[in-house]
Amino acid sequence: MLHLSQLKKLDGSLVVSLFLLGGFSCLFVHSSSVNFGQYASSFIVKQFIFYLIGFIIMFGISLLDIEQLKKIGWPFYGLALALTAGLIVAPESIARTINEAKSWYQIPFLGSLQPSEFLKFAFLIVVSKIIISHQEKNVRPSYLADLWLFVKIGLIVLPPSLLVYKQPDTGMVMLYMAMILPMLFFSGIHRKLLIVFTAIPLVLISTVVVLYVRFNDFFTEKILGALSGHQVSRIYGWLQPYDYIDSSFQVRQGFLAIGSGEFFGKGYLNNNVYVPEKHTDFIFSAIAEELGFAGGAFVIALLFFVIYRIVLITVEAKDPFMTLMGAGISSLLAFQITQNIGMTLGLLPVTGVTLPFLSYGGSSLLSNFMLMGIVMIIHKSYKGYMFKRGD
């Protein structure tokens, strides 16, 4: 049982923000799952239970200290990797293929478990440990030593990422990269190496864009030919939503739902635009339809306030290991929010990335609360450090 003194060590503004997001999440998961007769019942009870478990997990992790957190990094990485790899051989009875992706274990009475979500927690700790170990061993690092750091991180991150990509789940791999790249930036390695490794994906993306615009036949045959049918349909549904009607149905309905909300929205439960899976990836379209631009802007502001608090807590900590983890968490959430809302507005491709703390889904919600538990450890450690200094 948590003592009052332990609860006081948590960041109050973050806890309040998460409670508010939980309220919005439950309300709009319910609203978007009861209309149109798409589902037999609302998902609000399950989402409430996920939130309750999430807060318990966050508080539980916050009781650890940094050294204890470091110790669980490798065992947790091994478990998450084993579960992710196990999906390859798991029978359909326990790991069904959903929307052409085999990413979940089906657990009786509990629902589904997506192990790739929990790799984020493992990567965060393990990569931070590798970087700190590198810094301690190389006080005056060389290009060769920094290049070896890239290799070590690649050996840790790439195998699980390839497994996740083959499920296929491109969106999750993008989240891993969004978390790890800023950690590399703060690792202290030579800037020239960072520029080179940053330039590689930029050149690749630019090449793909040129191929699509100038050499469309080659792009279709060689680039899209290497992707799954589900991925190809999503790409064309994004690039040409009114030419590929079937592939872009979800995106076009999302446009309509958001636009129909106008400034103040239609009111709670007054959503009449059908969007497939509205309670998961496209929950922002339900919020904007019922609360309008004003409500949508408030929710976005609340989400970015969470990131703002994480950044402040990280800066105050003044510890390299904590700085790396805080940078990874804040970058991950910022990218995830931008990607999710961007895809509902048609600005970015649909990738299946959820909206943090709002979309329905136990694995996504619980993994994000695990990250918030780390933030609370950073906050607690900083508070303890300040107390000792003052003492």
Short mmCIF file of C-alpha atoms in Angstrom, two decimals:
data_model
loop_
_atom_site.label_atom_id
_atom_site.label_comp_id
_atom_site.label_asym_id
_atom_site.label_seq_id
_atom_site.Cartn_x
_atom_site.Cartn_y
_atom_site.Cartn_z
CA MET A 1 0.00 0.00 0.00
CA LEU A 2 1.26 3.49 -0.91
CA HIS A 3 1.98 5.84 1.96
CA LEU A 4 1.00 9.50 1.75
CA SER A 5 4.68 10.52 1.80
CA GLN A 6 5.29 8.40 -1.31
CA LEU A 7 2.33 9.92 -3.13
CA LYS A 8 3.64 13.42 -2.37
CA LYS A 9 6.79 12.60 -4.31
CA LEU A 10 4.78 12.25 -7.52
CA ASP A 11 4.41 15.20 -9.87
CA GLY A 12 0.94 16.54 -9.03
CA SER A 13 0.35 18.39 -12.31
CA LEU A 14 1.18 15.29 -14.33
CA VAL A 15 -1.14 13.13 -12.23
CA VAL A 16 -3.99 15.64 -12.64
CA SER A 17 -3.37 15.86 -16.40
CA LEU A 18 -3.49 12.07 -16.71
CA PHE A 19 -6.76 11.97 -14.73
CA LEU A 20 -8.24 14.56 -17.11
CA LEU A 21 -7.05 12.61 -20.16
CA GLY A 22 -8.55 9.49 -18.59
CA GLY A 23 -11.91 11.26 -18.32
CA PHE A 24 -11.81 12.35 -21.96
CA SER A 25 -10.70 8.87 -23.03
CA CYS A 26 -13.51 7.04 -21.25
CA LEU A 27 -16.14 9.52 -22.44
CA PHE A 28 -15.16 9.37 -26.10
CA VAL A 29 -14.36 5.66 -26.20
CA HIS A 30 -17.95 5.23 -25.03
CA SER A 31 -19.36 7.82 -27.43
CA SER A 32 -17.56 6.44 -30.49
CA SER A 33 -18.39 2.78 -29.77
CA VAL A 34 -22.15 2.97 -29.04
CA ASN A 35 -23.38 4.63 -32.24
CA PHE A 36 -24.13 2.93 -35.58
CA GLY A 37 -24.53 -0.50 -33.95
CA GLN A 38 -20.92 -1.37 -34.82
CA TYR A 39 -20.29 -3.11 -31.48
CA ALA A 40 -22.46 -5.10 -29.12
CA SER A 41 -21.59 -2.85 -26.17
CA SER A 42 -19.50 0.14 -25.13
CA PHE A 43 -15.81 -0.25 -24.31
CA ILE A 44 -15.94 2.28 -21.47
CA VAL A 45 -15.76 -0.29 -18.65
CA LYS A 46 -12.68 -1.96 -20.11
CA GLN A 47 -11.02 1.40 -20.72
CA PHE A 48 -11.73 2.47 -17.15
CA ILE A 49 -10.18 -0.77 -15.87
CA PHE A 50 -7.13 -0.26 -18.11
CA TYR A 51 -6.75 3.25 -16.69
CA LEU A 52 -7.04 1.98 -13.13
CA ILE A 53 -4.39 -0.69 -13.77
CA GLY A 54 -2.26 1.91 -15.55
CA PHE A 55 -2.23 4.24 -12.54
CA ILE A 56 -1.34 1.33 -10.26
CA ILE A 57 1.54 0.35 -12.57
CA MET A 58 2.77 3.96 -12.71
CA PHE A 59 2.72 4.27 -8.92
CA GLY A 60 4.39 0.88 -8.54
CA ILE A 61 7.25 1.76 -10.92
CA SER A 62 7.66 5.14 -9.21
CA LEU A 63 8.61 3.30 -5.99
CA LEU A 64 11.77 1.99 -7.66
CA ASP A 65 15.02 3.92 -7.61
CA ILE A 66 17.29 4.41 -10.62
CA GLU A 67 19.55 1.46 -9.79
CA GLN A 68 16.58 -0.90 -9.46
CA LEU A 69 15.23 0.39 -12.77
CA LYS A 70 18.55 -0.34 -14.47
CA LYS A 71 18.51 -3.92 -13.14
CA ILE A 72 15.16 -4.77 -14.71
CA GLY A 73 16.12 -3.39 -18.14
CA TRP A 74 17.77 -6.47 -19.66
CA PRO A 75 15.35 -9.09 -18.22
CA PHE A 76 12.39 -7.04 -19.46
CA TYR A 77 14.04 -6.64 -22.88
CA GLY A 78 14.52 -10.41 -23.10
CA LEU A 79 10.89 -11.08 -22.16
CA ALA A 80 9.48 -8.52 -24.61
CA LEU A 81 11.72 -9.82 -27.40
CA ALA A 82 10.72 -13.44 -26.73
CA LEU A 83 7.01 -12.55 -26.79
CA THR A 84 7.44 -10.56 -30.01
CA ALA A 85 9.34 -13.40 -31.70
CA GLY A 86 6.78 -15.90 -30.40
CA LEU A 87 4.07 -14.32 -32.55
CA ILE A 88 5.76 -15.84 -35.62
CA VAL A 89 5.07 -19.40 -34.51
CA ALA A 90 2.01 -18.81 -32.33
CA PRO A 91 -1.15 -20.56 -33.63
CA GLU A 92 -4.15 -18.52 -34.72
CA SER A 93 -6.02 -19.69 -31.63
CA ILE A 94 -3.85 -17.45 -29.41
CA ALA A 95 -2.52 -14.93 -31.95
CA ARG A 96 -5.13 -14.02 -34.56
CA THR A 97 -4.30 -12.03 -37.68
CA ILE A 98 -6.24 -8.76 -37.53
CA ASN A 99 -6.25 -6.34 -40.49
CA GLU A 100 -3.49 -8.43 -42.09
CA ALA A 101 -1.24 -7.93 -39.02
CA LYS A 102 -0.26 -10.59 -36.49
CA SER A 103 0.66 -8.37 -33.55
CA TRP A 104 -1.45 -9.53 -30.59
CA TYR A 105 -1.82 -12.48 -28.25
CA GLN A 106 -5.41 -13.27 -27.31
CA ILE A 107 -5.70 -13.75 -23.55
CA PRO A 108 -8.97 -15.24 -22.21
CA PHE A 109 -11.03 -12.83 -20.06
CA LEU A 110 -8.37 -10.09 -20.40
CA GLY A 111 -8.41 -9.28 -24.12
CA SER A 112 -5.32 -8.85 -26.29
CA LEU A 113 -1.66 -8.21 -25.51
CA GLN A 114 0.64 -6.43 -27.98
CA PRO A 115 4.25 -7.18 -26.95
CA SER A 116 5.72 -4.61 -29.35
CA GLU A 117 4.23 -1.86 -27.17
CA PHE A 118 6.32 -2.99 -24.19
CA LEU A 119 9.53 -3.00 -26.20
CA LYS A 120 9.44 0.81 -25.83
CA PHE A 121 9.99 0.49 -22.07
CA ALA A 122 12.78 -2.06 -22.60
CA PHE A 123 14.54 -0.03 -25.30
CA LEU A 124 14.44 3.10 -23.17
CA ILE A 125 16.29 1.53 -20.24
CA VAL A 126 18.70 -0.69 -22.17
CA VAL A 127 19.76 1.95 -24.72
CA SER A 128 20.24 4.51 -21.92
CA LYS A 129 22.45 2.03 -20.05
CA ILE A 130 24.55 1.36 -23.16
CA ILE A 131 25.04 5.08 -23.80
CA ILE A 132 26.02 5.82 -20.18
CA SER A 133 28.45 2.89 -20.16
CA HIS A 134 29.97 4.24 -23.38
CA GLN A 135 30.36 7.71 -21.86
CA GLU A 136 32.05 6.31 -18.74
CA LYS A 137 34.53 4.22 -20.75
CA ASN A 138 35.28 6.93 -23.32
CA VAL A 139 35.90 10.20 -21.52
CA ARG A 140 37.54 11.48 -24.69
CA PRO A 141 35.59 9.54 -27.33
CA SER A 142 36.92 8.93 -30.83
CA TYR A 143 35.01 8.53 -34.06
CA LEU A 144 35.69 4.80 -33.96
CA ALA A 145 34.36 4.47 -30.40
CA ASP A 146 31.24 6.47 -31.27
CA LEU A 147 30.69 4.35 -34.37
CA TRP A 148 30.89 1.24 -32.18
CA LEU A 149 28.18 2.78 -29.96
CA PHE A 150 25.91 3.01 -33.03
CA VAL A 151 26.66 -0.64 -33.82
CA LYS A 152 25.82 -1.80 -30.28
CA ILE A 153 22.55 0.11 -30.23
CA GLY A 154 21.73 -1.26 -33.69
CA LEU A 155 22.31 -4.82 -32.50
CA ILE A 156 19.84 -4.21 -29.66
CA VAL A 157 17.16 -2.32 -31.58
CA LEU A 158 17.18 -3.69 -35.13
CA PRO A 159 16.29 -7.40 -34.55
CA PRO A 160 13.08 -6.64 -32.57
CA SER A 161 12.25 -3.78 -34.96
CA LEU A 162 12.50 -6.10 -37.97
CA LEU A 163 10.22 -8.60 -36.23
CA VAL A 164 7.67 -5.84 -35.60
CA TYR A 165 8.00 -4.53 -39.16
CA LYS A 166 7.26 -8.01 -40.55
CA GLN A 167 4.00 -8.29 -38.53
CA PRO A 168 3.56 -5.73 -40.30
CA ASP A 169 3.55 -2.70 -37.97
CA THR A 170 5.48 0.15 -39.58
CA GLY A 171 3.98 2.71 -37.19
CA MET A 172 5.49 1.00 -34.13
CA VAL A 173 8.95 0.94 -35.73
CA MET A 174 8.61 4.67 -36.38
CA LEU A 175 7.87 5.17 -32.68
CA TYR A 176 11.03 3.28 -31.71
CA MET A 177 13.10 5.52 -33.97
CA ALA A 178 11.40 8.66 -32.66
CA MET A 179 12.41 7.64 -29.13
CA ILE A 180 15.98 6.51 -29.79
CA LEU A 181 17.20 9.28 -32.15
CA PRO A 182 17.01 12.09 -29.54
CA MET A 183 18.73 9.81 -27.05
CA LEU A 184 21.61 9.52 -29.52
CA PHE A 185 21.63 13.29 -29.90
CA PHE A 186 22.09 13.72 -26.14
CA SER A 187 24.66 10.91 -25.93
CA GLY A 188 27.55 13.27 -26.59
CA ILE A 189 28.82 11.52 -29.72
CA HIS A 190 30.55 13.47 -32.47
CA ARG A 191 28.16 15.75 -34.33
CA LYS A 192 29.57 14.74 -37.73
CA LEU A 193 28.47 11.15 -37.12
CA LEU A 194 25.02 12.38 -36.11
CA ILE A 195 24.77 14.42 -39.29
CA VAL A 196 25.72 11.40 -41.40
CA PHE A 197 23.21 9.09 -39.73
CA THR A 198 20.49 11.76 -39.87
CA ALA A 199 21.19 12.40 -43.54
CA ILE A 200 20.73 8.73 -44.50
CA PRO A 201 16.95 8.54 -43.76
CA LEU A 202 16.44 12.03 -45.21
CA VAL A 203 18.12 10.98 -48.48
CA LEU A 204 16.06 7.78 -48.58
CA ILE A 205 12.79 9.67 -48.02
CA SER A 206 13.72 12.27 -50.64
CA THR A 207 14.57 9.51 -53.11
CA VAL A 208 11.21 7.83 -52.57
CA VAL A 209 9.39 11.15 -53.10
CA VAL A 210 11.29 11.79 -56.36
CA LEU A 211 10.55 8.26 -57.57
CA TYR A 212 6.84 8.70 -56.83
CA VAL A 213 6.63 12.08 -58.61
CA ARG A 214 8.97 11.52 -61.56
CA PHE A 215 9.18 7.73 -62.01
CA ASN A 216 5.81 6.47 -60.84
CA ASP A 217 5.98 3.16 -62.72
CA PHE A 218 9.30 2.27 -61.07
CA PHE A 219 7.92 3.42 -57.70
CA THR A 220 4.86 1.20 -58.08
CA GLU A 221 6.77 -1.86 -59.24
CA LYS A 222 9.89 -1.76 -57.04
CA ILE A 223 8.99 0.23 -53.91
CA LEU A 224 5.37 -0.71 -53.39
CA GLY A 225 6.07 -4.22 -54.63
CA ALA A 226 8.15 -4.84 -51.52
CA LEU A 227 5.27 -3.91 -49.19
CA SER A 228 2.20 -5.83 -48.09
CA GLY A 229 -1.16 -5.20 -49.72
CA HIS A 230 -2.43 -3.56 -46.52
CA GLN A 231 0.51 -1.13 -46.47
CA VAL A 232 0.11 -0.29 -50.16
CA SER A 233 -3.60 0.46 -49.76
CA ARG A 234 -2.84 2.81 -46.86
CA ILE A 235 -0.20 4.68 -48.87
CA TYR A 236 -2.49 5.21 -51.86
CA GLY A 237 -5.39 6.03 -49.58
CA TRP A 238 -3.27 8.85 -48.14
CA LEU A 239 -1.69 10.14 -51.36
CA GLN A 240 -4.83 9.99 -53.51
CA PRO A 241 -7.81 9.69 -51.15
CA TYR A 242 -10.43 10.60 -53.76
CA ASP A 243 -9.02 8.32 -56.45
CA TYR A 244 -8.72 5.23 -54.25
CA ILE A 245 -12.13 5.29 -52.61
CA ASP A 246 -11.98 1.91 -50.85
CA SER A 247 -8.48 2.45 -49.42
CA SER A 248 -9.22 5.95 -48.16
CA PHE A 249 -12.69 5.41 -46.67
CA GLN A 250 -11.50 5.79 -43.06
CA VAL A 251 -9.47 8.92 -43.87
CA ARG A 252 -12.29 10.59 -45.81
CA GLN A 253 -14.81 9.84 -43.08
CA GLY A 254 -12.36 11.28 -40.55
CA PHE A 255 -12.20 14.49 -42.62
CA LEU A 256 -15.98 14.68 -42.62
CA ALA A 257 -16.32 14.03 -38.88
CA ILE A 258 -13.74 16.67 -37.91
CA GLY A 259 -15.05 19.26 -40.36
CA SER A 260 -18.67 18.75 -39.33
CA GLY A 261 -17.79 19.62 -35.72
CA GLU A 262 -17.03 23.23 -36.74
CA PHE A 263 -15.93 25.45 -33.82
CA PHE A 264 -17.94 24.26 -30.80
CA GLY A 265 -19.01 20.80 -31.98
CA LYS A 266 -22.32 18.98 -32.10
CA GLY A 267 -22.42 18.08 -28.42
CA TYR A 268 -21.54 14.91 -26.55
CA LEU A 269 -23.00 11.70 -28.07
CA ASN A 270 -24.16 13.67 -31.11
CA ASN A 271 -21.72 12.09 -33.56
CA ASN A 272 -23.41 10.99 -36.77
CA VAL A 273 -20.42 10.45 -39.07
CA TYR A 274 -19.40 6.81 -39.28
CA VAL A 275 -15.63 6.26 -39.00
CA PRO A 276 -14.34 2.64 -38.78
CA GLU A 277 -12.53 1.90 -35.49
CA LYS A 278 -13.35 5.41 -34.32
CA HIS A 279 -12.61 4.55 -30.68
CA THR A 280 -9.00 3.51 -31.38
CA ASP A 281 -6.73 5.20 -33.94
CA PHE A 282 -9.30 7.81 -34.99
CA ILE A 283 -10.61 8.87 -31.59
CA PHE A 284 -9.57 12.48 -32.27
CA SER A 285 -12.18 12.63 -35.04
CA ALA A 286 -14.86 11.83 -32.41
CA ILE A 287 -13.51 14.52 -30.06
CA ALA A 288 -13.41 17.15 -32.81
CA GLU A 289 -16.87 16.19 -34.10
CA GLU A 290 -18.56 16.45 -30.71
CA LEU A 291 -16.51 19.25 -29.11
CA GLY A 292 -15.44 21.09 -32.26
CA PHE A 293 -12.23 23.01 -32.83
CA ALA A 294 -12.34 24.41 -29.30
CA GLY A 295 -12.53 21.00 -27.64
CA GLY A 296 -9.97 19.47 -29.97
CA ALA A 297 -7.53 22.32 -29.29
CA PHE A 298 -7.99 21.88 -25.52
CA VAL A 299 -7.22 18.16 -25.73
CA ILE A 300 -4.12 18.82 -27.84
CA ALA A 301 -2.98 21.47 -25.34
CA LEU A 302 -3.48 19.00 -22.49
CA LEU A 303 -1.41 16.36 -24.28
CA PHE A 304 1.42 18.78 -24.94
CA PHE A 305 1.28 20.03 -21.35
CA VAL A 306 2.16 16.46 -20.34
CA ILE A 307 5.19 16.63 -22.65
CA TYR A 308 6.08 20.09 -21.28
CA ARG A 309 6.12 18.73 -17.73
CA ILE A 310 8.26 15.76 -18.77
CA VAL A 311 10.78 18.13 -20.39
CA LEU A 312 10.92 20.36 -17.28
CA ILE A 313 11.36 17.37 -14.97
CA THR A 314 14.12 16.01 -17.23
CA VAL A 315 15.99 19.33 -17.35
CA GLU A 316 15.79 19.73 -13.57
CA ALA A 317 17.17 16.23 -12.94
CA LYS A 318 20.68 17.05 -14.23
CA ASP A 319 21.62 13.36 -14.41
CA PRO A 320 22.81 11.84 -17.75
CA PHE A 321 20.86 8.59 -17.41
CA MET A 322 17.66 10.44 -16.47
CA THR A 323 18.20 13.01 -19.22
CA LEU A 324 18.42 10.27 -21.84
CA MET A 325 15.22 8.57 -20.66
CA GLY A 326 13.32 11.85 -20.35
CA ALA A 327 14.41 12.92 -23.84
CA GLY A 328 13.29 9.56 -25.26
CA ILE A 329 9.88 9.66 -23.56
CA SER A 330 9.08 13.26 -24.48
CA SER A 331 10.16 12.76 -28.10
CA LEU A 332 8.19 9.52 -28.39
CA LEU A 333 4.97 11.10 -27.12
CA ALA A 334 5.41 14.25 -29.24
CA PHE A 335 5.91 12.18 -32.39
CA GLN A 336 3.01 9.85 -31.55
CA ILE A 337 0.59 12.72 -30.95
CA THR A 338 1.68 14.51 -34.14
CA GLN A 339 1.48 11.33 -36.22
CA ASN A 340 -1.95 10.31 -34.94
CA ILE A 341 -3.62 13.70 -35.27
CA GLY A 342 -1.81 14.32 -38.56
CA MET A 343 -3.19 11.10 -40.06
CA THR A 344 -6.76 11.92 -38.96
CA LEU A 345 -6.38 15.26 -40.77
CA GLY A 346 -4.94 13.59 -43.86
CA LEU A 347 -1.58 15.33 -43.47
CA LEU A 348 0.30 12.11 -42.70
CA PRO A 349 -0.20 8.48 -43.79
CA VAL A 350 -2.35 6.16 -41.68
CA THR A 351 0.02 3.97 -39.66
CA GLY A 352 -2.14 2.53 -36.88
CA VAL A 353 -0.42 4.69 -34.25
CA THR A 354 -2.71 5.37 -31.29
CA LEU A 355 -3.33 8.73 -29.62
CA PRO A 356 -1.54 8.48 -26.24
CA PHE A 357 -3.81 8.20 -23.18
CA LEU A 358 -6.95 8.68 -25.30
CA SER A 359 -7.29 5.79 -27.78
CA TYR A 360 -8.88 2.56 -26.61
CA GLY A 361 -6.40 -0.25 -26.05
CA GLY A 362 -4.86 -1.87 -23.00
CA SER A 363 -1.32 -2.53 -24.29
CA SER A 364 -0.79 1.01 -25.57
CA LEU A 365 -2.23 2.60 -22.44
CA LEU A 366 -0.32 0.40 -19.99
CA SER A 367 3.00 0.83 -21.81
CA ASN A 368 2.57 4.62 -21.71
CA PHE A 369 1.83 4.48 -17.98
CA MET A 370 5.04 2.49 -17.54
CA LEU A 371 6.89 5.36 -19.19
CA MET A 372 5.11 7.80 -16.87
CA GLY A 373 6.36 5.67 -13.97
CA ILE A 374 9.92 6.38 -15.15
CA VAL A 375 9.12 10.09 -15.30
CA MET A 376 7.93 9.90 -11.69
CA ILE A 377 11.22 8.21 -10.70
CA ILE A 378 13.12 11.07 -12.35
CA HIS A 379 10.95 13.61 -10.50
CA LYS A 380 11.35 11.80 -7.19
CA SER A 381 15.12 11.54 -7.62
CA TYR A 382 15.38 15.25 -8.37
CA LYS A 383 13.29 16.12 -5.31
CA GLY A 384 15.51 13.92 -3.15
CA TYR A 385 18.63 15.51 -4.60
CA MET A 386 17.33 19.03 -3.87
CA PHE A 387 16.41 18.03 -0.30
CA LYS A 388 19.92 16.75 0.38
CA ARG A 389 21.45 19.89 -1.11
CA GLY A 390 19.27 22.09 1.06
CA ASP A 391 19.96 19.96 4.08
#
